[in-house]
Amino acid sequence: MNDVYILAIESSCDETSMAIVKNGREVISMCVNTQMKTHALYGGVVPEIASRMHTENITRVLDEVLKNSNLKMDKISAIAVTYAPGLLGSLLVGVECAKVLSLVHNKPLIAVNHLAGHIYANNIDNKMSFPLLALVVSGGHTDLILMKGDYDFQVVGKTLDDAIGECYDKVARVLGVSYPGGPNVEKLALAGAYNYKLPKMMVDDSLNLSFSGLKSAVINLVHNEKQRGNDINKGDLAYCFQYEAIDEIERKVRLALVKYDVKELVVAGGVSANSYLREKMKKVANDYHIKISIPDFKYCTDNAAMIGAAAYPLYLKNEFSDLDLNAKSQLDLY
Ligand code: KG4
Ligand code: ZN
């Protein structure tokens, strides 16, 4: 079979990204234009601003990704785009761009679920081994997914309330550190120690998770100390939050690995950039004698290479979309 070059577009939140991915695994070029500095001024992503900025940036990103690849559009086999879930106005910019490229250059269009993208980031420069257990930890999701083959997603556990990334962001806000919260809380925690007692979550044996109790405990602790006129040791509190949150994830991953016989543990989503979580998951996989895959840092947070990787199995199955493809702000993968 001829080599397949997929031009992929990701614009579901505050990154405008395009990539050209060969045969679902090899990233020929990737461009990520982040709006992080702008949204940091507001303490979080402002949807209206995000979509405007995608509109301003997207053609420049296209020029750059093609230039860096040394490929012309005629070499491209298909156009892939994130169509769900995410911020609607942001998704629409990517979807419209993909439809125009598909129409003008007469290329098939592939609609990709953002979460499939995060999981398939583990196929870049690598090959996922089925059956596998995927831990998806992002700003909107915390899921345990059993995969017995390509695009065979069986959710076996999920958060019953907040996503882990969302909690990192809220804890960051209450500790007064800037957006994006996750990496900044992680940095604070490096200088901290176990000096605050926070509640354990979901002390059951199900594979579901819950983070809202932990989040509320951190927020209440900060407010109570402020009311008493006491200072908070931000490093210690960040450390204790991270310790408890990731301890909970670790416990549930271990339970899932007892229940399901898998060859590999894959970690996916923005929070997989967290070094503490990465180390813990490596240890877990080692204890169960299974493979571990965690994407390279640049493929952990939102990027188009993962969309190109996730589009490849759909390309092989001729699962193409029509030009009436629309964006969806919410959509389950499973
Ligand atoms: O996957 P992602 O880029 O976007 C979504 O699809 O949601 O994930 C973003 C989330 C944010 O909540 C961010 O704070 C968190 O990932 N995050 C981290 C780290 N880097 C990003 N959380 C903890 N530690 C990090 N190093
Ligand atoms: Zn994401």
mmCIF file of C-alpha atoms and ligand atoms in Angstrom:
data_model
loop_
_atom_site.group_PDB
_atom_site.id
_atom_site.type_symbol
_atom_site.label_atom_id
_atom_site.label_comp_id
_atom_site.label_asym_id
_atom_site.label_seq_id
_atom_site.Cartn_x
_atom_site.Cartn_y
_atom_site.Cartn_z
ATOM 1 C CA MET A 1 0.000 0.000 0.000
ATOM 2 C CA ASN A 2 1.128 3.549 -0.702
ATOM 3 C CA ASP A 3 2.143 5.689 2.241
ATOM 4 C CA VAL A 4 -0.756 7.587 3.788
ATOM 5 C CA TYR A 5 -0.211 11.240 4.676
ATOM 6 C CA ILE A 6 -2.951 12.736 6.833
ATOM 7 C CA LEU A 7 -3.214 16.492 7.317
ATOM 8 C CA ALA A 8 -4.810 16.862 10.754
ATOM 9 C CA ILE A 9 -6.406 19.869 12.421
ATOM 10 C CA GLU A 10 -7.066 20.404 16.159
ATOM 11 C CA SER A 11 -8.826 23.509 17.484
ATOM 12 C CA SER A 12 -11.080 22.208 20.260
ATOM 13 C CA CYS A 13 -9.878 24.562 23.003
ATOM 14 C CA ASP A 14 -7.090 27.157 23.023
ATOM 15 C CA GLU A 15 -4.496 25.556 20.753
ATOM 16 C CA THR A 16 -4.621 25.963 16.987
ATOM 17 C CA SER A 17 -2.656 23.015 15.727
ATOM 18 C CA MET A 18 -2.018 21.214 12.440
ATOM 19 C CA ALA A 19 0.170 18.255 11.684
ATOM 20 C CA ILE A 20 1.037 15.931 8.828
ATOM 21 C CA VAL A 21 1.246 12.336 10.002
ATOM 22 C CA LYS A 22 2.556 9.467 7.861
ATOM 23 C CA ASN A 23 0.894 6.050 8.238
ATOM 24 C CA GLY A 24 -0.599 7.018 11.608
ATOM 25 C CA ARG A 25 2.720 6.954 13.436
ATOM 26 C CA GLU A 26 5.341 9.237 11.986
ATOM 27 C CA VAL A 27 4.944 12.971 12.525
ATOM 28 C CA ILE A 28 6.318 14.700 9.419
ATOM 29 C CA SER A 29 5.575 18.185 10.743
ATOM 30 C CA MET A 30 3.521 19.758 13.485
ATOM 31 C CA CYS A 31 2.669 23.326 14.371
ATOM 32 C CA VAL A 32 0.960 24.302 17.653
ATOM 33 C CA ASN A 33 -0.091 27.894 18.141
ATOM 34 C CA THR A 34 -1.101 28.302 21.779
ATOM 35 C CA GLN A 35 -3.285 31.118 23.058
ATOM 36 C CA MET A 36 -2.297 30.413 26.649
ATOM 37 C CA LYS A 37 -0.796 33.850 27.386
ATOM 38 C CA THR A 38 -3.974 35.622 26.287
ATOM 39 C CA HIS A 39 -6.295 33.414 28.352
ATOM 40 C CA ALA A 40 -3.977 33.631 31.368
ATOM 41 C CA LEU A 41 -4.957 37.324 31.588
ATOM 42 C CA TYR A 42 -8.515 36.179 32.362
ATOM 43 C CA GLY A 43 -7.637 33.242 34.615
ATOM 44 C CA GLY A 44 -8.986 30.649 32.157
ATOM 45 C CA VAL A 45 -10.063 30.060 28.573
ATOM 46 C CA VAL A 46 -12.575 32.639 27.276
ATOM 47 C CA PRO A 47 -14.495 30.780 24.521
ATOM 48 C CA GLU A 48 -15.321 33.871 22.433
ATOM 49 C CA ILE A 49 -11.693 34.974 22.366
ATOM 50 C CA ALA A 50 -10.520 31.434 21.624
ATOM 51 C CA SER A 51 -12.617 31.116 18.465
ATOM 52 C CA ARG A 52 -11.581 34.568 17.220
ATOM 53 C CA MET A 53 -7.943 33.686 17.709
ATOM 54 C CA HIS A 54 -8.346 30.345 15.904
ATOM 55 C CA THR A 55 -9.819 32.274 12.946
ATOM 56 C CA GLU A 56 -6.863 34.652 12.940
ATOM 57 C CA ASN A 57 -4.239 31.927 13.242
ATOM 58 C CA ILE A 58 -5.450 28.937 11.297
ATOM 59 C CA THR A 59 -4.242 29.831 7.790
ATOM 60 C CA ARG A 60 -0.814 30.800 9.131
ATOM 61 C CA VAL A 61 -0.603 27.446 10.909
ATOM 62 C CA LEU A 62 -1.556 25.702 7.637
ATOM 63 C CA ASP A 63 1.177 27.551 5.717
ATOM 64 C CA GLU A 64 3.746 26.677 8.333
ATOM 65 C CA VAL A 65 2.884 22.980 8.643
ATOM 66 C CA LEU A 66 3.027 22.516 4.862
ATOM 67 C CA LYS A 67 6.263 24.501 4.545
ATOM 68 C CA ASN A 68 7.964 22.479 7.301
ATOM 69 C CA SER A 69 6.877 19.192 5.730
ATOM 70 C CA ASN A 70 8.218 19.988 2.252
ATOM 71 C CA LEU A 71 5.049 18.363 0.939
ATOM 72 C CA LYS A 72 2.479 19.798 -1.440
ATOM 73 C CA MET A 73 -1.259 19.313 -0.996
ATOM 74 C CA ASP A 74 -1.333 16.739 -3.803
ATOM 75 C CA LYS A 75 0.689 14.362 -1.587
ATOM 76 C CA ILE A 76 -1.928 14.517 1.183
ATOM 77 C CA SER A 77 -4.215 11.468 1.369
ATOM 78 C CA ALA A 78 -6.950 12.875 3.652
ATOM 79 C CA ILE A 79 -7.914 15.791 5.884
ATOM 80 C CA ALA A 80 -8.701 14.927 9.525
ATOM 81 C CA VAL A 81 -10.249 17.227 12.088
ATOM 82 C CA THR A 82 -11.368 17.193 15.714
ATOM 83 C CA TYR A 83 -15.144 17.640 15.586
ATOM 84 C CA ALA A 84 -16.026 16.854 19.261
ATOM 85 C CA PRO A 85 -15.972 17.353 22.212
ATOM 86 C CA GLY A 86 -14.747 20.848 23.024
ATOM 87 C CA LEU A 87 -15.691 24.517 22.808
ATOM 88 C CA LEU A 88 -18.225 24.794 20.002
ATOM 89 C CA GLY A 89 -16.960 28.052 18.497
ATOM 90 C CA SER A 90 -13.391 26.762 18.554
ATOM 91 C CA LEU A 91 -14.263 23.394 17.017
ATOM 92 C CA LEU A 92 -16.230 25.086 14.221
ATOM 93 C CA VAL A 93 -13.160 26.988 13.010
ATOM 94 C CA GLY A 94 -11.204 23.747 12.562
ATOM 95 C CA VAL A 95 -14.160 21.885 11.059
ATOM 96 C CA GLU A 96 -14.850 24.607 8.485
ATOM 97 C CA CYS A 97 -11.183 24.798 7.547
ATOM 98 C CA ALA A 98 -11.068 21.012 7.091
ATOM 99 C CA LYS A 99 -14.210 21.026 4.945
ATOM 100 C CA VAL A 100 -12.845 23.747 2.673
ATOM 101 C CA LEU A 101 -9.527 21.914 2.266
ATOM 102 C CA SER A 102 -11.378 18.666 1.565
ATOM 103 C CA LEU A 103 -13.616 20.337 -1.037
ATOM 104 C CA VAL A 104 -10.984 22.426 -2.787
ATOM 105 C CA HIS A 105 -8.340 19.699 -2.946
ATOM 106 C CA ASN A 106 -10.780 16.811 -3.382
ATOM 107 C CA LYS A 107 -9.534 14.823 -0.367
ATOM 108 C CA PRO A 108 -11.576 12.585 1.948
ATOM 109 C CA LEU A 109 -12.609 14.144 5.239
ATOM 110 C CA ILE A 110 -12.150 12.282 8.550
ATOM 111 C CA ALA A 111 -13.968 13.342 11.739
ATOM 112 C CA VAL A 112 -11.989 12.531 14.884
ATOM 113 C CA ASN A 113 -13.122 12.467 18.501
ATOM 114 C CA HIS A 114 -10.695 14.509 20.625
ATOM 115 C CA LEU A 115 -10.433 11.778 23.268
ATOM 116 C CA ALA A 116 -9.585 9.150 20.654
ATOM 117 C CA GLY A 117 -6.863 11.602 19.659
ATOM 118 C CA HIS A 118 -5.430 11.698 23.180
ATOM 119 C CA ILE A 119 -5.386 7.886 23.326
ATOM 120 C CA TYR A 120 -3.841 7.476 19.851
ATOM 121 C CA ALA A 121 -1.044 9.896 20.808
ATOM 122 C CA ASN A 122 0.336 6.638 22.203
ATOM 123 C CA ASN A 123 0.612 5.222 18.675
ATOM 124 C CA ILE A 124 3.061 7.930 17.590
ATOM 125 C CA ASP A 125 6.543 6.419 17.151
ATOM 126 C CA ASN A 126 5.107 3.372 18.921
ATOM 127 C CA LYS A 127 2.497 0.640 18.502
ATOM 128 C CA MET A 128 -0.218 0.115 21.089
ATOM 129 C CA SER A 129 -0.645 -3.526 22.143
ATOM 130 C CA PHE A 130 -4.190 -4.776 22.617
ATOM 131 C CA PRO A 131 -5.887 -5.532 24.924
ATOM 132 C CA LEU A 132 -4.889 -2.406 26.813
ATOM 133 C CA LEU A 133 -6.125 -0.235 29.643
ATOM 134 C CA ALA A 134 -6.198 3.487 28.827
ATOM 135 C CA LEU A 135 -6.189 6.058 31.599
ATOM 136 C CA VAL A 136 -7.539 9.308 30.121
ATOM 137 C CA VAL A 137 -6.770 12.276 32.346
ATOM 138 C CA SER A 138 -7.614 15.672 30.886
ATOM 139 C CA GLY A 139 -9.368 18.942 31.637
ATOM 140 C CA GLY A 140 -12.765 17.384 30.910
ATOM 141 C CA HIS A 141 -12.292 13.645 31.483
ATOM 142 C CA THR A 142 -10.959 11.086 33.899
ATOM 143 C CA ASP A 143 -11.758 7.695 32.444
ATOM 144 C CA LEU A 144 -10.508 4.133 32.541
ATOM 145 C CA ILE A 145 -11.051 2.528 29.149
ATOM 146 C CA LEU A 146 -10.550 -1.069 28.100
ATOM 147 C CA MET A 147 -9.564 -1.445 24.436
ATOM 148 C CA LYS A 148 -9.481 -4.862 22.800
ATOM 149 C CA GLY A 149 -8.677 -3.449 19.372
ATOM 150 C CA ASP A 150 -8.684 -0.259 17.317
ATOM 151 C CA TYR A 151 -11.650 1.962 18.097
ATOM 152 C CA ASP A 152 -13.062 -0.599 20.512
ATOM 153 C CA PHE A 153 -13.581 1.587 23.567
ATOM 154 C CA GLN A 154 -15.220 0.125 26.680
ATOM 155 C CA VAL A 155 -15.440 2.499 29.600
ATOM 156 C CA VAL A 156 -14.857 0.538 32.800
ATOM 157 C CA GLY A 157 -14.537 3.449 35.202
ATOM 158 C CA LYS A 158 -14.945 7.215 35.196
ATOM 159 C CA THR A 159 -15.139 10.237 37.455
ATOM 160 C CA LEU A 160 -18.567 10.731 38.947
ATOM 161 C CA ASP A 161 -18.012 14.481 39.229
ATOM 162 C CA ASP A 162 -15.001 16.685 38.380
ATOM 163 C CA ALA A 163 -12.225 15.732 35.988
ATOM 164 C CA ILE A 164 -8.744 15.632 37.452
ATOM 165 C CA GLY A 165 -7.438 18.457 35.213
ATOM 166 C CA GLU A 166 -10.391 20.635 36.200
ATOM 167 C CA CYS A 167 -9.465 20.074 39.875
ATOM 168 C CA TYR A 168 -5.855 21.045 39.264
ATOM 169 C CA ASP A 169 -7.126 24.243 37.623
ATOM 170 C CA LYS A 170 -9.503 25.058 40.526
ATOM 171 C CA VAL A 171 -6.843 24.333 43.141
ATOM 172 C CA ALA A 172 -4.453 26.593 41.212
ATOM 173 C CA ARG A 173 -6.993 29.382 41.302
ATOM 174 C CA VAL A 174 -7.602 29.136 45.057
ATOM 175 C CA LEU A 175 -3.834 29.044 45.639
ATOM 176 C CA GLY A 176 -3.523 32.176 43.526
ATOM 177 C CA VAL A 177 -1.295 30.692 40.819
ATOM 178 C CA SER A 178 -1.931 31.576 37.224
ATOM 179 C CA TYR A 179 -3.575 29.659 34.394
ATOM 180 C CA PRO A 180 -2.810 26.963 33.254
ATOM 181 C CA GLY A 181 -3.262 25.470 36.659
ATOM 182 C CA GLY A 182 -1.953 21.933 36.249
ATOM 183 C CA PRO A 183 1.704 22.618 35.460
ATOM 184 C CA ASN A 184 1.828 25.439 38.031
ATOM 185 C CA VAL A 185 0.387 23.322 40.853
ATOM 186 C CA GLU A 186 2.867 20.604 39.911
ATOM 187 C CA LYS A 187 5.726 23.129 40.193
ATOM 188 C CA LEU A 188 4.483 24.355 43.589
ATOM 189 C CA ALA A 189 4.220 20.777 44.838
ATOM 190 C CA LEU A 190 7.888 20.157 44.089
ATOM 191 C CA ALA A 191 8.781 22.404 47.005
ATOM 192 C CA GLY A 192 6.094 20.982 49.314
ATOM 193 C CA ALA A 193 5.735 18.228 51.888
ATOM 194 C CA TYR A 194 2.932 16.163 53.457
ATOM 195 C CA ASN A 195 1.827 18.695 56.073
ATOM 196 C CA TYR A 196 -1.930 18.942 55.485
ATOM 197 C CA LYS A 197 -4.483 16.220 56.102
ATOM 198 C CA LEU A 198 -6.958 15.997 53.233
ATOM 199 C CA PRO A 199 -9.804 13.481 52.960
ATOM 200 C CA LYS A 200 -9.440 10.209 51.057
ATOM 201 C CA MET A 201 -11.946 9.841 48.222
ATOM 202 C CA MET A 202 -14.129 6.935 47.057
ATOM 203 C CA VAL A 203 -12.815 4.368 49.515
ATOM 204 C CA ASP A 204 -14.764 1.693 47.623
ATOM 205 C CA ASP A 205 -13.627 -0.982 45.220
ATOM 206 C CA SER A 206 -15.480 0.232 42.128
ATOM 207 C CA LEU A 207 -13.459 1.586 39.227
ATOM 208 C CA ASN A 208 -15.186 4.969 39.385
ATOM 209 C CA LEU A 209 -13.435 8.054 40.706
ATOM 210 C CA SER A 210 -14.454 11.264 42.425
ATOM 211 C CA PHE A 211 -12.513 14.455 42.937
ATOM 212 C CA SER A 212 -15.057 17.054 44.036
ATOM 213 C CA GLY A 213 -14.683 16.196 47.757
ATOM 214 C CA LEU A 214 -10.925 16.689 47.583
ATOM 215 C CA LYS A 215 -11.330 19.915 45.631
ATOM 216 C CA SER A 216 -13.847 21.278 48.158
ATOM 217 C CA ALA A 217 -11.580 20.272 51.041
ATOM 218 C CA VAL A 218 -8.717 22.311 49.567
ATOM 219 C CA ILE A 219 -10.971 25.312 48.920
ATOM 220 C CA ASN A 220 -12.477 25.148 52.446
ATOM 221 C CA LEU A 221 -9.082 24.775 54.066
ATOM 222 C CA VAL A 222 -7.787 27.887 52.277
ATOM 223 C CA HIS A 223 -10.879 29.920 53.198
ATOM 224 C CA ASN A 224 -10.822 28.793 56.840
ATOM 225 C CA GLU A 225 -7.137 29.616 57.253
ATOM 226 C CA LYS A 226 -7.668 33.024 55.624
ATOM 227 C CA GLN A 227 -10.555 33.779 58.003
ATOM 228 C CA ARG A 228 -8.315 32.923 60.943
ATOM 229 C CA GLY A 229 -5.636 35.205 59.532
ATOM 230 C CA ASN A 230 -3.234 32.284 58.995
ATOM 231 C CA ASP A 231 -0.896 31.949 56.046
ATOM 232 C CA ILE A 232 -1.175 28.951 53.760
ATOM 233 C CA ASN A 233 1.918 27.028 52.812
ATOM 234 C CA LYS A 234 1.077 26.802 49.109
ATOM 235 C CA GLY A 235 3.780 24.261 48.300
ATOM 236 C CA ASP A 236 2.604 21.920 51.063
ATOM 237 C CA LEU A 237 -1.052 22.230 50.080
ATOM 238 C CA ALA A 238 -0.267 21.673 46.382
ATOM 239 C CA TYR A 239 1.809 18.635 47.402
ATOM 240 C CA CYS A 240 -0.989 17.152 49.541
ATOM 241 C CA PHE A 241 -3.641 17.747 46.869
ATOM 242 C CA GLN A 242 -1.504 16.126 44.182
ATOM 243 C CA TYR A 243 -0.557 13.256 46.496
ATOM 244 C CA GLU A 244 -4.188 12.407 47.307
ATOM 245 C CA ALA A 245 -5.532 12.906 43.767
ATOM 246 C CA ILE A 246 -2.904 10.743 42.125
ATOM 247 C CA ASP A 247 -3.033 8.186 44.932
ATOM 248 C CA GLU A 248 -6.727 7.758 44.112
ATOM 249 C CA ILE A 249 -5.980 7.331 40.406
ATOM 250 C CA GLU A 250 -3.215 4.843 41.175
ATOM 251 C CA ARG A 251 -5.492 2.790 43.435
ATOM 252 C CA LYS A 252 -8.199 2.561 40.765
ATOM 253 C CA VAL A 253 -5.721 1.700 38.012
ATOM 254 C CA ARG A 254 -4.359 -1.122 40.183
ATOM 255 C CA LEU A 255 -7.902 -2.424 40.782
ATOM 256 C CA ALA A 256 -8.595 -2.324 37.029
ATOM 257 C CA LEU A 257 -5.414 -4.249 36.305
ATOM 258 C CA VAL A 258 -6.478 -6.969 38.739
ATOM 259 C CA LYS A 259 -9.862 -7.199 37.028
ATOM 260 C CA TYR A 260 -8.717 -7.026 33.387
ATOM 261 C CA ASP A 261 -5.874 -8.949 31.866
ATOM 262 C CA VAL A 262 -4.166 -6.449 29.553
ATOM 263 C CA LYS A 263 -0.833 -6.212 27.796
ATOM 264 C CA GLU A 264 -0.349 -2.506 28.182
ATOM 265 C CA LEU A 265 -1.268 0.531 30.265
ATOM 266 C CA VAL A 266 -1.545 3.716 28.213
ATOM 267 C CA VAL A 267 -1.855 7.158 29.762
ATOM 268 C CA ALA A 268 -3.459 9.974 27.787
ATOM 269 C CA GLY A 269 -4.643 13.595 28.064
ATOM 270 C CA GLY A 270 -3.170 16.840 29.360
ATOM 271 C CA VAL A 271 -2.565 15.596 32.915
ATOM 272 C CA SER A 272 -0.315 12.839 31.530
ATOM 273 C CA ALA A 273 2.310 15.620 31.290
ATOM 274 C CA ASN A 274 2.478 15.482 35.101
ATOM 275 C CA SER A 275 5.795 13.937 36.146
ATOM 276 C CA TYR A 276 4.497 12.597 39.454
ATOM 277 C CA LEU A 277 1.667 10.745 37.669
ATOM 278 C CA ARG A 278 4.073 9.496 34.973
ATOM 279 C CA GLU A 279 6.393 8.006 37.606
ATOM 280 C CA LYS A 280 3.515 6.413 39.524
ATOM 281 C CA MET A 281 2.064 4.812 36.381
ATOM 282 C CA LYS A 282 5.473 3.462 35.345
ATOM 283 C CA LYS A 283 5.762 1.839 38.757
ATOM 284 C CA VAL A 284 2.256 0.330 38.501
ATOM 285 C CA ALA A 285 2.958 -1.144 35.043
ATOM 286 C CA ASN A 286 6.230 -2.513 36.310
ATOM 287 C CA ASP A 287 4.494 -4.169 39.275
ATOM 288 C CA TYR A 288 2.009 -5.872 36.932
ATOM 289 C CA HIS A 289 4.696 -6.776 34.358
ATOM 290 C CA ILE A 290 2.914 -5.009 31.512
ATOM 291 C CA LYS A 291 4.032 -2.435 28.957
ATOM 292 C CA ILE A 292 3.524 1.254 29.704
ATOM 293 C CA SER A 293 3.028 4.008 27.170
ATOM 294 C CA ILE A 294 2.878 7.702 28.006
ATOM 295 C CA PRO A 295 3.143 10.194 25.150
ATOM 296 C CA ASP A 296 6.124 12.429 24.688
ATOM 297 C CA PHE A 297 5.428 15.732 26.516
ATOM 298 C CA LYS A 298 4.592 17.570 23.283
ATOM 299 C CA TYR A 299 1.854 15.029 22.490
ATOM 300 C CA CYS A 300 0.273 15.082 25.981
ATOM 301 C CA THR A 301 -1.538 18.402 25.756
ATOM 302 C CA ASP A 302 -3.706 19.340 22.789
ATOM 303 C CA ASN A 303 -1.988 18.873 19.429
ATOM 304 C CA ALA A 304 -2.911 17.829 15.892
ATOM 305 C CA ALA A 305 -0.404 14.964 15.588
ATOM 306 C CA MET A 306 -2.603 12.858 17.884
ATOM 307 C CA ILE A 307 -5.603 13.634 15.625
ATOM 308 C CA GLY A 308 -3.637 12.423 12.602
ATOM 309 C CA ALA A 309 -2.711 9.261 14.502
ATOM 310 C CA ALA A 310 -6.348 8.635 15.516
ATOM 311 C CA ALA A 311 -7.573 9.309 11.974
ATOM 312 C CA TYR A 312 -5.390 6.587 10.455
ATOM 313 C CA PRO A 313 -7.478 3.517 11.521
ATOM 314 C CA LEU A 314 -10.576 5.354 10.237
ATOM 315 C CA TYR A 315 -8.800 6.015 6.918
ATOM 316 C CA LEU A 316 -7.999 2.302 6.618
ATOM 317 C CA LYS A 317 -11.679 1.479 7.187
ATOM 318 C CA ASN A 318 -12.837 4.172 4.680
ATOM 319 C CA GLU A 319 -14.772 5.875 7.465
ATOM 320 C CA PHE A 320 -15.092 9.249 5.833
ATOM 321 C CA SER A 321 -17.424 12.153 6.620
ATOM 322 C CA ASP A 322 -19.622 14.220 4.337
ATOM 323 C CA LEU A 323 -19.235 17.939 3.875
ATOM 324 C CA ASP A 324 -22.199 18.522 6.172
ATOM 325 C CA LEU A 325 -20.047 17.469 9.133
ATOM 326 C CA ASN A 326 -20.814 19.651 12.153
ATOM 327 C CA ALA A 327 -19.005 20.229 15.438
ATOM 328 C CA LYS A 328 -20.408 18.898 18.741
ATOM 329 C CA SER A 329 -19.476 20.362 22.094
ATOM 330 C CA GLN A 330 -20.269 17.109 23.894
ATOM 331 C CA LEU A 331 -19.910 13.575 22.681
ATOM 332 C CA ASP A 332 -19.020 10.337 24.385
ATOM 333 C CA LEU A 333 -16.346 8.218 22.829
ATOM 334 C CA TYR A 334 -18.011 5.020 23.899
HETATM 335 O O1 KG4 B 1 -5.945 17.330 27.375
HETATM 336 P P1 KG4 B 1 -5.878 18.777 27.639
HETATM 337 O O2 KG4 B 1 -4.752 19.567 27.024
HETATM 338 O O3 KG4 B 1 -7.201 19.458 27.256
HETATM 339 C C1 KG4 B 1 -8.419 18.791 27.388
HETATM 340 O O4 KG4 B 1 -8.735 18.008 26.465
HETATM 341 O O5 KG4 B 1 -9.055 18.968 28.455
HETATM 342 O O6 KG4 B 1 -5.803 18.892 29.227
HETATM 343 C C2 KG4 B 1 -5.753 20.122 29.843
HETATM 344 C C3 KG4 B 1 -5.675 19.872 31.328
HETATM 345 C C4 KG4 B 1 -5.753 21.168 32.126
HETATM 346 O O7 KG4 B 1 -6.687 20.981 33.165
HETATM 347 C C5 KG4 B 1 -4.341 21.331 32.660
HETATM 348 O O8 KG4 B 1 -4.293 22.030 33.886
HETATM 349 C C6 KG4 B 1 -3.903 19.880 32.816
HETATM 350 O O9 KG4 B 1 -4.420 19.247 31.663
HETATM 351 N N1 KG4 B 1 -2.440 19.732 32.852
HETATM 352 C C7 KG4 B 1 -1.763 19.283 33.919
HETATM 353 C C8 KG4 B 1 -0.387 19.348 33.594
HETATM 354 N N2 KG4 B 1 -0.290 19.831 32.317
HETATM 355 C C9 KG4 B 1 -1.560 20.055 31.873
HETATM 356 N N3 KG4 B 1 -2.199 18.846 35.118
HETATM 357 C C10 KG4 B 1 -1.264 18.452 36.017
HETATM 358 N N4 KG4 B 1 0.073 18.501 35.779
HETATM 359 C C11 KG4 B 1 0.546 18.932 34.592
HETATM 360 N N5 KG4 B 1 1.843 18.964 34.361
HETATM 361 ZN ZN ZN B 2 -7.343 17.606 25.178
#
